[in-house]
Short mmCIF file of C-alpha atoms in Angstrom, two decimals:
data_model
loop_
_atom_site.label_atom_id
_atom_site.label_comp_id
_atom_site.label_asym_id
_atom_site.label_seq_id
_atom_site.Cartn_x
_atom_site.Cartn_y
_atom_site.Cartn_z
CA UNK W 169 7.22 -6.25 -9.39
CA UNK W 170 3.72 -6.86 -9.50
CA UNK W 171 1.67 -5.84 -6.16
CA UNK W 172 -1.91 -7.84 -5.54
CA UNK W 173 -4.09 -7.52 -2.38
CA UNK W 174 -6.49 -10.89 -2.08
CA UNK W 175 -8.86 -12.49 0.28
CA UNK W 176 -12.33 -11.22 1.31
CA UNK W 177 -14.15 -7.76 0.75
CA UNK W 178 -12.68 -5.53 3.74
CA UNK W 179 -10.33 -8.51 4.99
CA UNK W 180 -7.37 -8.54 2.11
CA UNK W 181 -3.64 -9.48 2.55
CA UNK W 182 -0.88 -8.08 0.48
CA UNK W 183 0.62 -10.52 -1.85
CA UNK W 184 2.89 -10.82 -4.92
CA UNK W 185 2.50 -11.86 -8.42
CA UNK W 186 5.76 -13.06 -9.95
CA UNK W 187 5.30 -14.95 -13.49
CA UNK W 188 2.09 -16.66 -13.02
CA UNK W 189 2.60 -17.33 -9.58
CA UNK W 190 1.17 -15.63 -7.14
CA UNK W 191 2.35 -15.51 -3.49
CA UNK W 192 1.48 -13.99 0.21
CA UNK W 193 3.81 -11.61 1.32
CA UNK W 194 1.63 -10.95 4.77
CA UNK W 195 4.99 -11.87 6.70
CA UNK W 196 6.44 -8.83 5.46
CA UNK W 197 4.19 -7.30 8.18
CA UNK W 198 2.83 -3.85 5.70
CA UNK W 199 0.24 -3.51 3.80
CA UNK W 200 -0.07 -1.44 0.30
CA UNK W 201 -0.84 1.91 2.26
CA UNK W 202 0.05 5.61 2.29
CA UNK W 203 3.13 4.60 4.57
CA UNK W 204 4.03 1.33 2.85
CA UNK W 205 4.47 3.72 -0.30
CA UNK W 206 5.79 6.58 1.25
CA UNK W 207 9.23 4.88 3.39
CA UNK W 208 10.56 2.83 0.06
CA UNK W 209 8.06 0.39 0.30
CA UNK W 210 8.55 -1.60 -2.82
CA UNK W 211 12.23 -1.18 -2.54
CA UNK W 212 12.35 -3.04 1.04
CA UNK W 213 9.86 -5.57 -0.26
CA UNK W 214 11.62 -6.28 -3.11
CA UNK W 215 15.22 -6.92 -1.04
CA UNK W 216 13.07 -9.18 1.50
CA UNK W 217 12.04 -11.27 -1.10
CA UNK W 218 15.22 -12.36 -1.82
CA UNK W 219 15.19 -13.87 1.30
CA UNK W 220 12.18 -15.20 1.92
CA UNK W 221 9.96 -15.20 -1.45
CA UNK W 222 10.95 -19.23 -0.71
CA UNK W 223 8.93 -19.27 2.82
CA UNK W 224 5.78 -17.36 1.38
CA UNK W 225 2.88 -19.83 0.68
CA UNK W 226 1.18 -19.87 -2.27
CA UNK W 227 -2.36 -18.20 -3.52
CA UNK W 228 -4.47 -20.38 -4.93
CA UNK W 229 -5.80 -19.28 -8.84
CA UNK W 230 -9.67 -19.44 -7.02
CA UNK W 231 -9.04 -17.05 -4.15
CA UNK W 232 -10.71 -13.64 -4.68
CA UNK W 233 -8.30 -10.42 -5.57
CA UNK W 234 -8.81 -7.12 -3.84
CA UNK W 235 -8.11 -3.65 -5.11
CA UNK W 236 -3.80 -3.55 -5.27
CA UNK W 237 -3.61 -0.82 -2.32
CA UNK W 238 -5.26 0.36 0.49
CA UNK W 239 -7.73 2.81 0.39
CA UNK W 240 -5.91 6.37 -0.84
CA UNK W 241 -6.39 9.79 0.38
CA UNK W 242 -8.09 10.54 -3.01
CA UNK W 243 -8.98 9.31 -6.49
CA UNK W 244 -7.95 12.04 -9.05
CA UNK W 245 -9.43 11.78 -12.49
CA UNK W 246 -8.74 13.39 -15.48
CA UNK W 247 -11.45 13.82 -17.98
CA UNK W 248 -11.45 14.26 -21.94
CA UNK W 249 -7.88 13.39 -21.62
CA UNK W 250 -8.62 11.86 -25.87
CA UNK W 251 -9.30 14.19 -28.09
CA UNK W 252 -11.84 11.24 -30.31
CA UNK W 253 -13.38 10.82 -26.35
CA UNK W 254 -14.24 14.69 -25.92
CA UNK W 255 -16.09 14.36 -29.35
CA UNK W 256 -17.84 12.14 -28.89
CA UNK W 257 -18.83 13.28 -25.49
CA UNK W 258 -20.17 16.39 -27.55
CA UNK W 259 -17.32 18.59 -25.55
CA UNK W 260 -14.59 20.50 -26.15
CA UNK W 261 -11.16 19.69 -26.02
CA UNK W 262 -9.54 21.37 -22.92
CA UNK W 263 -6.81 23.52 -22.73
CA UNK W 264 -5.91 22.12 -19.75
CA UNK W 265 -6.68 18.77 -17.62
CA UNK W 266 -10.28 18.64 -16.48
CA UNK W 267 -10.17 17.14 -12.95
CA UNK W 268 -12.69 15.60 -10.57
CA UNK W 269 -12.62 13.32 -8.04
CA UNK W 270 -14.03 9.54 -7.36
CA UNK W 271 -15.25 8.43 -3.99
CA UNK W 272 -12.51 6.39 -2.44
CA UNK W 273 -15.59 3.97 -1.38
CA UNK W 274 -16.04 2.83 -5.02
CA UNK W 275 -12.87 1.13 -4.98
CA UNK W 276 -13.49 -2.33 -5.59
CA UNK W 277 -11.45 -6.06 -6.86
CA UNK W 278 -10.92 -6.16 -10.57
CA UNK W 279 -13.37 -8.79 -10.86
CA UNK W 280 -16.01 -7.67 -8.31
CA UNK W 281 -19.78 -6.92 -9.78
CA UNK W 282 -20.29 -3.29 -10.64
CA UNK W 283 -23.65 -2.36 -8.67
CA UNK W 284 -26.40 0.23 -11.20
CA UNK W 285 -26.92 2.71 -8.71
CA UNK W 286 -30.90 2.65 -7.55
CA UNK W 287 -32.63 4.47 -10.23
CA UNK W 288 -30.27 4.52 -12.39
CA UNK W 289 -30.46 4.30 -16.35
CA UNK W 290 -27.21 5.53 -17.89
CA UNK W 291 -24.07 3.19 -16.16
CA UNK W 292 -21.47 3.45 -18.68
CA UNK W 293 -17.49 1.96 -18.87
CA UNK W 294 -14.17 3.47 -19.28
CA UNK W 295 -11.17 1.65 -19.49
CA UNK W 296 -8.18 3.77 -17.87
CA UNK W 297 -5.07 3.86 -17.27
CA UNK W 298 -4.21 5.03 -13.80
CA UNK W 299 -0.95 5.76 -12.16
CA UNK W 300 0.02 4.98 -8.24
CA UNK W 301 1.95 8.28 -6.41
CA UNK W 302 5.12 6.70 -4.68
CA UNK W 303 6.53 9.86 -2.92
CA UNK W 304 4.56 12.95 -1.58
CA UNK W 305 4.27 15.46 -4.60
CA UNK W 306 3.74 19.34 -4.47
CA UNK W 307 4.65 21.86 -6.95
CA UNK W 308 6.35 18.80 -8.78
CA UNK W 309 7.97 19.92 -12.21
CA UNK W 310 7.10 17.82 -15.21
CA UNK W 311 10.74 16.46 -15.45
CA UNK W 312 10.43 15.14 -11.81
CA UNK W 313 7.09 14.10 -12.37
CA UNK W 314 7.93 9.94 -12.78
CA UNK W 315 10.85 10.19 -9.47
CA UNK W 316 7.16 10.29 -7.74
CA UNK W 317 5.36 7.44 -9.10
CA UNK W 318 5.16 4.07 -7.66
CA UNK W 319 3.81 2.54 -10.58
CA UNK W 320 0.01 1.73 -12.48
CA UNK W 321 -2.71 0.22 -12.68
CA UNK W 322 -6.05 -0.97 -14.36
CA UNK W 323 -9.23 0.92 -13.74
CA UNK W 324 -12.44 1.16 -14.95
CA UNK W 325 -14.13 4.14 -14.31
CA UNK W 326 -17.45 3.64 -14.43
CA UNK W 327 -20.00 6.60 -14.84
CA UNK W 328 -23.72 7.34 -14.20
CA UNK W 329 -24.32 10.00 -16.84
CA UNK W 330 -27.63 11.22 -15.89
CA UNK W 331 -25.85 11.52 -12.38
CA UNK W 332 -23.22 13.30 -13.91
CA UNK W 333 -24.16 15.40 -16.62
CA UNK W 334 -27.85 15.26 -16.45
CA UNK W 335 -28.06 16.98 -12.48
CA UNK W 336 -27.03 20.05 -10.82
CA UNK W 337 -23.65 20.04 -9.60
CA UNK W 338 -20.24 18.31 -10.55
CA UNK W 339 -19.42 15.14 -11.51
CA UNK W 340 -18.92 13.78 -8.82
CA UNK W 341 -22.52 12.46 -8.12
CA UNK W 342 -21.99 10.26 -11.62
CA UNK W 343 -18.76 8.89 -10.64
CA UNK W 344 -18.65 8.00 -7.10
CA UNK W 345 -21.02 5.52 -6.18
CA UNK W 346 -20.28 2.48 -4.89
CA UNK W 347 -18.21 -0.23 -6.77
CA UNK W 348 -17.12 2.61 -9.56
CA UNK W 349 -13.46 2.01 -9.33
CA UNK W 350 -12.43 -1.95 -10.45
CA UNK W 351 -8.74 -1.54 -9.86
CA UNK W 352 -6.53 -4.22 -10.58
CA UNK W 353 -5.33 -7.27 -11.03
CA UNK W 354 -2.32 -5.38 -9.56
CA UNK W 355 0.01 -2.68 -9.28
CA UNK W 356 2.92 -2.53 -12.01
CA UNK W 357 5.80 -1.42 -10.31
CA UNK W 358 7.10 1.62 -12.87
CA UNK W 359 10.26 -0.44 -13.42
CA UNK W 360 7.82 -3.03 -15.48
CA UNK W 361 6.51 -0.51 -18.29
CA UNK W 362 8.78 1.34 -20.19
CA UNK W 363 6.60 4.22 -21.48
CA UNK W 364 3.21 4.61 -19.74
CA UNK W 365 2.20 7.35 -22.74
CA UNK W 366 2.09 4.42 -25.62
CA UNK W 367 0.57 1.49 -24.41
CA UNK W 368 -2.54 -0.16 -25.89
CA UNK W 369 -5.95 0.06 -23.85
CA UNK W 370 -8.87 -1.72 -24.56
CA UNK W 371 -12.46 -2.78 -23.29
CA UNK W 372 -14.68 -5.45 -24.32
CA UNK W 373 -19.14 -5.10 -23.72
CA UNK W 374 -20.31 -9.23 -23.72
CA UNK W 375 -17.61 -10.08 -26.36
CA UNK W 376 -17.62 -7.14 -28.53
CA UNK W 377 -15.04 -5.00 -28.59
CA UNK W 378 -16.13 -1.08 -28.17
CA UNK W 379 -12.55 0.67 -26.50
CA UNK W 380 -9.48 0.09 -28.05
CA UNK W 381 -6.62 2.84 -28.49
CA UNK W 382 -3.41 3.94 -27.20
CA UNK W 383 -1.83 6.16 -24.19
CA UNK W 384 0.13 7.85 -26.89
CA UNK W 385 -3.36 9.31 -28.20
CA UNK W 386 -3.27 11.10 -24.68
CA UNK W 387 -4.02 14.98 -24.69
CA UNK W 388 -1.88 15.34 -21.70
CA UNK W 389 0.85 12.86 -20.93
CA UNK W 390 1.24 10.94 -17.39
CA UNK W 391 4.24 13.79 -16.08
CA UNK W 392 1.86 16.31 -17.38
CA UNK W 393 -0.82 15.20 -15.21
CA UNK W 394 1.34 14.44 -11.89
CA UNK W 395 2.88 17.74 -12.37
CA UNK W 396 -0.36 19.88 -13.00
CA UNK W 397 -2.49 18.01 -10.49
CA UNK W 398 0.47 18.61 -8.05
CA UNK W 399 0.04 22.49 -8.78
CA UNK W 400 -3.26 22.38 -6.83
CA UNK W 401 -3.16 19.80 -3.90
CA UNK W 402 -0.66 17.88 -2.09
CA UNK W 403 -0.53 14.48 -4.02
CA UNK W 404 -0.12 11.83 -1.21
CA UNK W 405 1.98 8.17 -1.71
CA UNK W 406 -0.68 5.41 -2.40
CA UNK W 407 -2.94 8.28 -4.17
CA UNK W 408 -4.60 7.29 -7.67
CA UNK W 409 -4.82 9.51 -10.63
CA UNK W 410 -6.40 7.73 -13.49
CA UNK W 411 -5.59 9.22 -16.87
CA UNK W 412 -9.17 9.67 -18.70
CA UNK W 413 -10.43 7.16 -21.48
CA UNK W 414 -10.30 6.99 -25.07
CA UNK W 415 -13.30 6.74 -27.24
CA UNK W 416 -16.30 3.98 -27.25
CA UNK W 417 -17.83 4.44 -24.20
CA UNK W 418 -21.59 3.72 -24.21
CA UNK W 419 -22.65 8.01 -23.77
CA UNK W 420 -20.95 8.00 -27.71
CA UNK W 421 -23.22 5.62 -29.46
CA UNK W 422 -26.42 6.42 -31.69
CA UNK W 423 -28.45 5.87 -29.67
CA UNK W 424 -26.36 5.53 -26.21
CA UNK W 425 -25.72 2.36 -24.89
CA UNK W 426 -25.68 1.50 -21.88
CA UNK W 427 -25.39 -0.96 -19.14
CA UNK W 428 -27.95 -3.57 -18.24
CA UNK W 429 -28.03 -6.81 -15.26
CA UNK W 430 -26.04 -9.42 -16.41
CA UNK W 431 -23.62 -7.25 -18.73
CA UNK W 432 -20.33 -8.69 -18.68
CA UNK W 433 -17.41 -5.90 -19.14
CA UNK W 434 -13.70 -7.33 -19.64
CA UNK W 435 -10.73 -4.86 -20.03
CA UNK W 436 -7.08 -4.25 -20.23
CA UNK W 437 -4.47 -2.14 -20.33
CA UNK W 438 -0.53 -3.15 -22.12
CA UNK W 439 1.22 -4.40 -18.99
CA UNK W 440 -1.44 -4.30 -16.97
CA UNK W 441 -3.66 -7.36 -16.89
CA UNK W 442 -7.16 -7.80 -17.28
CA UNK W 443 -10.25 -7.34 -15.10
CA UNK W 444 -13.82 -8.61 -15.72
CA UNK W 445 -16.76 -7.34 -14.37
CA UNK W 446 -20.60 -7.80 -14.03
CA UNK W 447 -23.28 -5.55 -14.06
CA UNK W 448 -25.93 -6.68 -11.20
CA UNK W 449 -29.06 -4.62 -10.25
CA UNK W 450 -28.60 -2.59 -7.17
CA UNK W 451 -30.51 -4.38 -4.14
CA UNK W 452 -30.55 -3.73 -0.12
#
């Protein structure tokens, strides 16, 4: 099943996507939240469809789509999860997952405009894979890791890089800001991809093509990363943990490249749709 949230900024209704159809589901009374994910939520959606997916009206092709959930408790990120991405990055590769955290207010629609930060001169795209925790995780073994996913998504995780690497501090100040996180078109139900550690990723800068790999290129694998994440905090249903990117991000060219107004980023993942996004000036 494929989840979508649509409708205005701050005003979205959960829907379904089945083919190329996409439907409103708002008379199932939940929306893609912590508890919606957390009591069997896609389960009981999926068995009232088969009674009503008949009564739900229709969403038009021209109606706006949201990010696929709620916002979550947290955004975990893994970073340098490629080896080709830490090298070019002029890092190391880790011996373990590298972890920081988004803002949950950068979550944005998949095709929303990606706001430069004010003053910023180093915005820069990563096409991710991220996953979608289904069932509260602590101290989760790696061979339980996928009985606690819900399923995945698109995301681009856009970075600042004189925020983050340039300042004092973590990352976080790089990766946070507002309209960082395009998630979408929707949520893949884990029933709808087969292996989330070999699907093809890719992200395209005005036409040209700069990303393009493959999940199986991962350093650490998606149970590795529910499982090791889980060894530190209490993962929470509806929580995101996007998966790092391969190479070609902007940071890796000679000279960097980097975003500018008007830039026009398009992405996907295998399975996962495609997003589009511009880059627009920051402005009060």
């Amino acid at each position: 099943m494929k989840l979508i949230r649509f409708g205005e900024p701050n005003n979205e209704r959960p829907g379904v996507q089945i083919n190329d159809k996409r439907i409103d589901v708002s008379a199932f009374g939940e929306d893609y939240n912590e508890a919606f994910f957390g009591t069997d939520g896609v389960e009981r959606l999926e068995e009232w469809l088969k009674s009503n997916e008949s009564d739900c009206p229709e969403i038009g092709n021209d109606i706006r789509l949201g990010a696929p959930l709620c916002r979550p408790s947290k955004i975990v990120c893994v970073g340098l999860n490629y080896a080709k991405h830490a090298e070019e990055s002029g890092m190391a590769i880790p011996n373990e997952p590298v972890l920081f955290f988004k803002s949950t207010t950068a979550l944005c629609g998949p095709n929303d405009d990606v706001i430069i930060p004010k003053g910023s001169e180093k915005t820069d795209w990563e096409v991710e894979l991220a996953i979608v925790i289904g069932k509260k995780a602590s101290y989760v073994e790696e061979a339980e890791a996928f009985d606690h996913i819900a399923g995945y998504v698109l995301h681009n995780d856009i970075s600042e890089r004189a925020f983050q690497i340039e300042k004092d501090g973590q990352w976080c100040k790089g990766k946070g800001c507002d309209t960082f996180a395009p998630v979408g078109p929707f949520i893949a139900t884990k029933d709808e991809i087969a292996d989330p550690n070999n699907l093809e990723l890719w992200l395209e800068l005005n036409g040209e093509r700069l990303q393009y790999s493959s999940t199986s290129d991962f350093i650490f694998n998606v149970q590795k990363v529910v499982s090791y994440i889980s060894q530190f905090m209490t993962l929470l249903p509806g929580d995101i943990i996007s998966t790092g990117t391969p190479f070609g991000v902007g940071l890796g060219f000679n000279p960097p490249k980097y975003l500018k107004p008007g830039d026009v980023m398009e992405l996907g993942v295998e399975g996962l749709g495609i997003s589009k996004q511009v880059a627009k000036a920051y402005s009060k």
